Coordinates of C-alpha atoms in Angstrom, one line a residue:
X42 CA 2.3 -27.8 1.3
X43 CA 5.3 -29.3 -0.2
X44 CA 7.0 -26.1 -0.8
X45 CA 6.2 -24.9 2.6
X46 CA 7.7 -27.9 4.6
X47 CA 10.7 -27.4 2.2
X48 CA 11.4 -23.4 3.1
X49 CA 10.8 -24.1 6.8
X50 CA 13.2 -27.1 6.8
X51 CA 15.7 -24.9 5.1
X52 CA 15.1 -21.4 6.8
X53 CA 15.3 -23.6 10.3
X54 CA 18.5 -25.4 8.9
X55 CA 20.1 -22.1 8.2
X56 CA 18.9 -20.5 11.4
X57 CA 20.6 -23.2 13.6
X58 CA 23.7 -22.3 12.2
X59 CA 22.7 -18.4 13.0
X60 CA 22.2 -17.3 9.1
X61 CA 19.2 -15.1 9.2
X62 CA 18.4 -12.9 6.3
X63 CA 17.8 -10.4 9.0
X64 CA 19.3 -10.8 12.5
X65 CA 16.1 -9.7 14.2
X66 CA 13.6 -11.4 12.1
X67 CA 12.4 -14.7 13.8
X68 CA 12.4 -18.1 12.0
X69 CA 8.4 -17.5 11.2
X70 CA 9.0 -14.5 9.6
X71 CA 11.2 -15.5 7.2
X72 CA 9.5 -18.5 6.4
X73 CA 6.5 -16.5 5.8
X74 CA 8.0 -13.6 3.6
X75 CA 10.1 -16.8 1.6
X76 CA 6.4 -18.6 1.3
X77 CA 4.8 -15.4 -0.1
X78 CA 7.5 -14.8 -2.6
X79 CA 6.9 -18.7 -3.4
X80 CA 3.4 -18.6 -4.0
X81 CA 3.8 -14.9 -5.5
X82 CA 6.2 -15.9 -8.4
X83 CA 4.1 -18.8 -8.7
X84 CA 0.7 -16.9 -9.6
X85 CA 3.2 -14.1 -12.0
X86 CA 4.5 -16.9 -14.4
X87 CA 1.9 -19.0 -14.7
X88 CA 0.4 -18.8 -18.0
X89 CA -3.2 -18.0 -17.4
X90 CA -3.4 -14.9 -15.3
X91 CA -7.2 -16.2 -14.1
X92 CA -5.1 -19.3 -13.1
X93 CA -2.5 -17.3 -11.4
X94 CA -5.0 -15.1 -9.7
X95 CA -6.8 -18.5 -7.8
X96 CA -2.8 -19.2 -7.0
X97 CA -2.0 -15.9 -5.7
X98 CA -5.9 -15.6 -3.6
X99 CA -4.8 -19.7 -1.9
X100 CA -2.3 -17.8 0.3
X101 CA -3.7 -15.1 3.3
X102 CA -1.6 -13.7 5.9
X103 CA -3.7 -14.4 9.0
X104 CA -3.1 -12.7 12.8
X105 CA -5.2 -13.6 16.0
X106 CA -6.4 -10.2 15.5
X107 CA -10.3 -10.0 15.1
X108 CA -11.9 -7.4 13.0
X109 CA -15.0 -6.6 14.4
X110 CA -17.0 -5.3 11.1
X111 CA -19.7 -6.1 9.0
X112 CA -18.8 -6.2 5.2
X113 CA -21.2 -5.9 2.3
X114 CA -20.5 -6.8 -1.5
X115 CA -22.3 -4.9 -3.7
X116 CA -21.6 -4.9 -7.6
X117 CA -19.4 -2.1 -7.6
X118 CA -17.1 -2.8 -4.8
X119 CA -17.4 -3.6 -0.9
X120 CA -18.7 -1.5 1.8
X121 CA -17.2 -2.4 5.6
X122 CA -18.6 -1.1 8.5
X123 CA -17.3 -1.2 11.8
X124 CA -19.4 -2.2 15.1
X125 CA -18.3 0.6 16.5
X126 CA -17.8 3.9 14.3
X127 CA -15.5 6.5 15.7
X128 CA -15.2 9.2 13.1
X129 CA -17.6 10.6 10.0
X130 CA -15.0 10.6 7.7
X131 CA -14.9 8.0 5.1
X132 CA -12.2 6.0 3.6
X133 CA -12.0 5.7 -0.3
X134 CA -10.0 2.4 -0.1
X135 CA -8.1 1.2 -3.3
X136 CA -6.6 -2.1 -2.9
X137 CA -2.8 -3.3 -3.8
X138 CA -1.8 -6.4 -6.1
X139 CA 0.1 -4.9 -8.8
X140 CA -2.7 -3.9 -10.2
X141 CA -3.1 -7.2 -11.4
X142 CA -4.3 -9.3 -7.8
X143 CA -6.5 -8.6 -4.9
X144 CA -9.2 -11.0 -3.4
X145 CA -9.1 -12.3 0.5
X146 CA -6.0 -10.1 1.0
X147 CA -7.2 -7.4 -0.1
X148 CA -10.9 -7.7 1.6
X149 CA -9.2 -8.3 5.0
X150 CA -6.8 -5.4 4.6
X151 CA -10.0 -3.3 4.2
X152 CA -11.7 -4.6 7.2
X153 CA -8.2 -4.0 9.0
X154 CA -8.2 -0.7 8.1
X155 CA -12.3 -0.3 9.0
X156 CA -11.6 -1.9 12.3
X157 CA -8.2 0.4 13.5
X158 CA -9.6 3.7 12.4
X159 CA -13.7 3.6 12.7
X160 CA -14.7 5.1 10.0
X161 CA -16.7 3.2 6.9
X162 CA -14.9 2.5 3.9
X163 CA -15.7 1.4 0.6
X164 CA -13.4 -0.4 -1.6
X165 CA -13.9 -0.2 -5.3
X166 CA -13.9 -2.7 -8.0
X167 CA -11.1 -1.3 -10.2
X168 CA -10.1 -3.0 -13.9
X169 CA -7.0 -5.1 -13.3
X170 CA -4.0 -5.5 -15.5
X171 CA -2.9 -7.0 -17.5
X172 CA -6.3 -7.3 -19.5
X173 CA -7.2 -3.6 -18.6
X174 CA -3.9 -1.6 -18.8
X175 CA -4.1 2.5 -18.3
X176 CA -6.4 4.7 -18.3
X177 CA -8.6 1.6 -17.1
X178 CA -7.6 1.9 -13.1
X179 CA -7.8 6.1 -13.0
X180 CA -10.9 6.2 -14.9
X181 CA -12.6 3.5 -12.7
X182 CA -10.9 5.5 -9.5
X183 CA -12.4 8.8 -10.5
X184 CA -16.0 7.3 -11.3
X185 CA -15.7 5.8 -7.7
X186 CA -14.4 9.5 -6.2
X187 CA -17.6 10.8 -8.7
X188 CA -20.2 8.0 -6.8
X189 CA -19.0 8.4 -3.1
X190 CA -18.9 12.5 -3.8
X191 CA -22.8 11.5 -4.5
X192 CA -23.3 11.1 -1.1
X193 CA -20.1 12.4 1.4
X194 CA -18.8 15.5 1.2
X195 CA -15.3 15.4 -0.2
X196 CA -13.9 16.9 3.5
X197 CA -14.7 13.6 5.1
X198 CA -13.0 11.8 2.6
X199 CA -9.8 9.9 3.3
X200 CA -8.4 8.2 0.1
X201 CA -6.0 5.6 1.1
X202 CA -4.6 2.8 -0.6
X203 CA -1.6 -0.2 -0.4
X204 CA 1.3 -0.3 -2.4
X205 CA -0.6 -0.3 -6.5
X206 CA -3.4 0.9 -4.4
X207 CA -1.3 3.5 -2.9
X208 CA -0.2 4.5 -6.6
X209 CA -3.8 4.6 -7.7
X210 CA -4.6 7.3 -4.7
X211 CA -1.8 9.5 -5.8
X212 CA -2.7 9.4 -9.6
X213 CA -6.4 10.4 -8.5
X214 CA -5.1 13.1 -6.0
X215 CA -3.3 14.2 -8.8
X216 CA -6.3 14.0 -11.5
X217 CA -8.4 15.9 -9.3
X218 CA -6.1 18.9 -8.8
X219 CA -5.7 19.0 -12.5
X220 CA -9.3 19.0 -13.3
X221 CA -9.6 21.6 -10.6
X222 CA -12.0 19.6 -8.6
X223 CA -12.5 19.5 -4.7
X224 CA -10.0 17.5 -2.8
X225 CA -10.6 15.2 0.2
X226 CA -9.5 15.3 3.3
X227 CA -6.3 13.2 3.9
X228 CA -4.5 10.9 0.9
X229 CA -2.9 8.1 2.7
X230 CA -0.1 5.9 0.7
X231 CA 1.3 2.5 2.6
X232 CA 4.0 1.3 1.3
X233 CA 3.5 3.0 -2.0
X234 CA 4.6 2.2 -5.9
X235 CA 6.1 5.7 -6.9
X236 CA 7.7 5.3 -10.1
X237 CA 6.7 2.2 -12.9
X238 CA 10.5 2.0 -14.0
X239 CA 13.7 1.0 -11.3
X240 CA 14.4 3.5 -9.0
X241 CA 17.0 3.6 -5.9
X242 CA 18.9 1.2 -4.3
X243 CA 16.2 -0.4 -2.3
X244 CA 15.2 -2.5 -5.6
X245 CA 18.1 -4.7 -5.6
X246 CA 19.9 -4.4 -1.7
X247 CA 16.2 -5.1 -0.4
X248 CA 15.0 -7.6 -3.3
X249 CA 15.9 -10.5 -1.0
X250 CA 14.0 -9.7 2.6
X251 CA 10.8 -8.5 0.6
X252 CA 7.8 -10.6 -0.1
X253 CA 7.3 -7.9 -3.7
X254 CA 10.6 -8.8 -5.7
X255 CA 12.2 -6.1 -8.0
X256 CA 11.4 -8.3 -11.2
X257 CA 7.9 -7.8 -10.3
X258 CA 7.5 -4.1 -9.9
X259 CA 8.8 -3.8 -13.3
X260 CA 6.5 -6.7 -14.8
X261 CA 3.6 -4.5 -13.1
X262 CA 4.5 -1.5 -14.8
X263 CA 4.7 -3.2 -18.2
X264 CA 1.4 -4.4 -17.6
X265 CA 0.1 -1.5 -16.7
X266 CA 1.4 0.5 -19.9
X267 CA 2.4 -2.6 -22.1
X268 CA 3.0 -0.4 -25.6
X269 CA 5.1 2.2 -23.7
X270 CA 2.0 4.8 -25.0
X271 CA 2.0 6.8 -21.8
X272 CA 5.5 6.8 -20.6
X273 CA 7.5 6.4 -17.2
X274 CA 6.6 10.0 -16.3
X275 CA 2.9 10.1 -16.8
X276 CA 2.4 6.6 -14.8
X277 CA 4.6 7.9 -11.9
X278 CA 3.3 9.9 -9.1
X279 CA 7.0 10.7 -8.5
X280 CA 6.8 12.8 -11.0
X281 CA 3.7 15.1 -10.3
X282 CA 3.6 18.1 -8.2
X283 CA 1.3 17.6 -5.2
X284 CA 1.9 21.0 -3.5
X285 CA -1.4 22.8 -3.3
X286 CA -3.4 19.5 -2.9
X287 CA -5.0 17.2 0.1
X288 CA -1.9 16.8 2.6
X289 CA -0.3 13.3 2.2
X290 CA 0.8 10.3 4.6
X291 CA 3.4 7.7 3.3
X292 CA 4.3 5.4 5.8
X293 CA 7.2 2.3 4.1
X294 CA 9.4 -0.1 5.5
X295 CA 13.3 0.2 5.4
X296 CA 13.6 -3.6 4.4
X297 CA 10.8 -3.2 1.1
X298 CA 12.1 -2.9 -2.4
X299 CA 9.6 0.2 -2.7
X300 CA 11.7 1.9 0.6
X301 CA 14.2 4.8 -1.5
X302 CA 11.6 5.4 -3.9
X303 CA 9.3 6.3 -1.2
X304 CA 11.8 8.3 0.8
X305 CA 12.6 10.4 -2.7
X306 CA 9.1 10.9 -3.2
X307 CA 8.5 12.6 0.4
X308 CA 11.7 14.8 0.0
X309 CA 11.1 15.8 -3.3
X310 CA 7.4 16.9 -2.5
X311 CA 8.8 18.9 0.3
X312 CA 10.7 20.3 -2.2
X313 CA 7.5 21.0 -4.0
X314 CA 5.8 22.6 -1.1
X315 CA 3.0 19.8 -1.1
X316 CA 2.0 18.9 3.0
X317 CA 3.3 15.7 3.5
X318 CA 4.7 13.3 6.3
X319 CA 6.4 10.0 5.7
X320 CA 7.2 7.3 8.8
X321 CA 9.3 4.6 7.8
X322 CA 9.8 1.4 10.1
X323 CA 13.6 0.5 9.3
X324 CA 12.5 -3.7 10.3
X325 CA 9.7 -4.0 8.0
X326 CA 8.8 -5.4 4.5
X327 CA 6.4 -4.7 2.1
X328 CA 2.4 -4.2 3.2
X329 CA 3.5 -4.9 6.9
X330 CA 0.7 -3.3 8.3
X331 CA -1.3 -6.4 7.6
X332 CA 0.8 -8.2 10.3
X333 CA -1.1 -6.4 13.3
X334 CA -0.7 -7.1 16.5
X335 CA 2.1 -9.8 15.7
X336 CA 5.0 -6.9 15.8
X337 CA 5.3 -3.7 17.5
X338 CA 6.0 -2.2 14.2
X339 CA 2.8 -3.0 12.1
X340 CA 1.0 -1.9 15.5
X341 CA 2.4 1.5 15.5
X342 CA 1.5 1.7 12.1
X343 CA -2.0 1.0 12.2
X344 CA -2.2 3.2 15.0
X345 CA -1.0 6.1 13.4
X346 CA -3.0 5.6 10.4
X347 CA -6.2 5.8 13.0
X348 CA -4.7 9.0 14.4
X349 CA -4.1 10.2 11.1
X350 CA -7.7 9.5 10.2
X351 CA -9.1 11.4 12.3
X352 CA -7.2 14.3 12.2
X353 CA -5.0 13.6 15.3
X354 CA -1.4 14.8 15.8
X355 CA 1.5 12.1 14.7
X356 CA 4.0 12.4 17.2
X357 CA 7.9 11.5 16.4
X358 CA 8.7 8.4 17.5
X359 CA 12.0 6.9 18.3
X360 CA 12.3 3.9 16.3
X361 CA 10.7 5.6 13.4
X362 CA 12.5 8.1 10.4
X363 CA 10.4 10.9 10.0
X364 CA 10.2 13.5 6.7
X365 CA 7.6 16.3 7.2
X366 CA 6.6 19.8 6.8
X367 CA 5.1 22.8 8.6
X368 CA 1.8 22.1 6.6
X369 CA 1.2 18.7 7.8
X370 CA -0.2 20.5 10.6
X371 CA -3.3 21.5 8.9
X372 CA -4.3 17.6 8.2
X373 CA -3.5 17.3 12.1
X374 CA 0.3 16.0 12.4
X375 CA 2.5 17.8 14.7
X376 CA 4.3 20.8 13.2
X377 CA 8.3 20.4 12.7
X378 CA 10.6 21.6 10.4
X379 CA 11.5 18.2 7.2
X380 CA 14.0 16.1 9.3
X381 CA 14.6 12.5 8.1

């Protein structure tokens, strides 16, 4: 409490005197995104990572948005069902945090994304970091694809995941084309972690409007391969080749550290010849879509991801850069020629 009353007296000190860290970002934004970062460094540095996880799991971004859904907790992971299913597909929903956090956050991103799109999804326990570092996450991610294969067919699956999580469905997308096996339907990436080491401009020009800070990404990715044993290039989905594999939907914000990354990561896939489609919201931070209905941006977002879901076509939008291909088409985005 004492370090929120002392970023709101300063962010609405600094306002008065018209310095925004962004001109159309109103005084409760800022406080927010300067709270999270708080509270997020906070739970990184604190010498007990259990200790740091009850930190990190004290803070929830909250809308008046209600999720109409009913969410079960099994021992391997959590099923959330909306009242009113829409589609048959299934989302295969891996969670963000670094690899490291998840909790409320990450059980109310789920029931977001159950809620917007009406289809079930099942979000997996997965090994955390930094006391399970890789292969732990991939080898828990491909015994969940191996469990929900069980009992859906892998064309009504939509893997999806937020920023780690986002990572996490791109290694598996990637595992399975390796190993030859069936692909699902759709891989959706929000906000995604593309490369473990520093990578565009974004890290640094953006460090200071994002609630995920640069130093952070980096402390991530040394958790997540702590002896250097894999290497930069195995760990990065940058790096793999996704063409010939489930068509894939990034969508970013222009104001998140993870925003050139992202943007290199759809255009070098085009280059690849994968099917892919990136939207990137030039006002938004990091894992916007969890603000809802609170901005026009996080509710275009969410509605595309719906649309996306069930195999709908993703029209351009004005306020929104675009990368795509001809290919997209088949997971049911409108066909263009790669613009940005």
């Amino acid at each position: 409490m004492a370090a929120l009353n002392k970023i709101a007296t300063s962010v609405y000190a600094r306002h008065a005197i018209g310095k925004k860290i962004a001109p159309d970002w109103d005084a409760n934004m800022e406080i927010g995104i300067r709270f999270w970062r708080h509270q997020f460094t906070t739970a990184m540095t604190h010498p007990d990572i259990r200790t740091g996880r009850a930190i990190y799991n004290s803070l929830q971004t909250l809308t008046d948005d209600i999720y109409e859904v009913e969410m079960d907790t099994k021992p391997d992971g959590l099923w959330v069902t909306p009242k009113t299913i829409t589609t048959d597909r299934v989302l295969l929903y891996f969670h963000g945090g670094g690899y490291t956090f998840g909790g409320p956050n990450a059980e109310r991103f789920a029931a977001m994304l159950a809620h917007h799109t009406g289809a079930r999804l099942w979000m997996p326990n997965y090994r955390r970091t930094p006391e399970h570092p890789h292969p732990a996450q991939i080898e828990d991610a491909k015994a969940a694809w191996d469990i929900l294969s069980d009992s859906v067919v892998p064309e009504k699956v939509v893997v999806i995941g937020d920023s780690a999580g986002a990572h996490l469905a791109l290694m598996l997308l990637d595992d399975l084309g390796n190993s030859d096996r069936d692909q699902p339907a759709l891989c959706i990436a929000l906000c995604p972690w593309v490369d473990n080491a520093e990578r565009g401009d974004s890290m640094r020009t953006n460090d200071h409007f994002d609630l995920v800070q640069g130093w952070m990404a980096l402390k991530f990715g040394e958790w997540l391969d702590p002896d250097g044993r894999y290497g930069r290039e195995a760990l990065s989905p940058i790096f793999k080749n996704y063409s010939g594999l489930a068509p894939i939907y990034l969508q970013a914000g222009g104001r998140e550290i993870f925003r050139d990354p992202a943007l290199e990561f759809a255009r070098i896939q085009v280059e690849n010849g994968a099917d892919v489609m990136l939207d990137l919201w030039d006002d938004m931070s990091h894992d916007f879509q969890a603000y809802d209905s609170m901005f026009s941006s996080s509710s275009q977002a969410l509605a595309r991801i719906r649309a996306a879901v069930h195999g709908e076509a993703l029209h351009p939008l004005a306020n929104v850069t675009r990368i795509t291909t001809d290919r997209f088409a088949s997971a049911g985005a409108e066909k263009g020629s790669p613009n940005d």
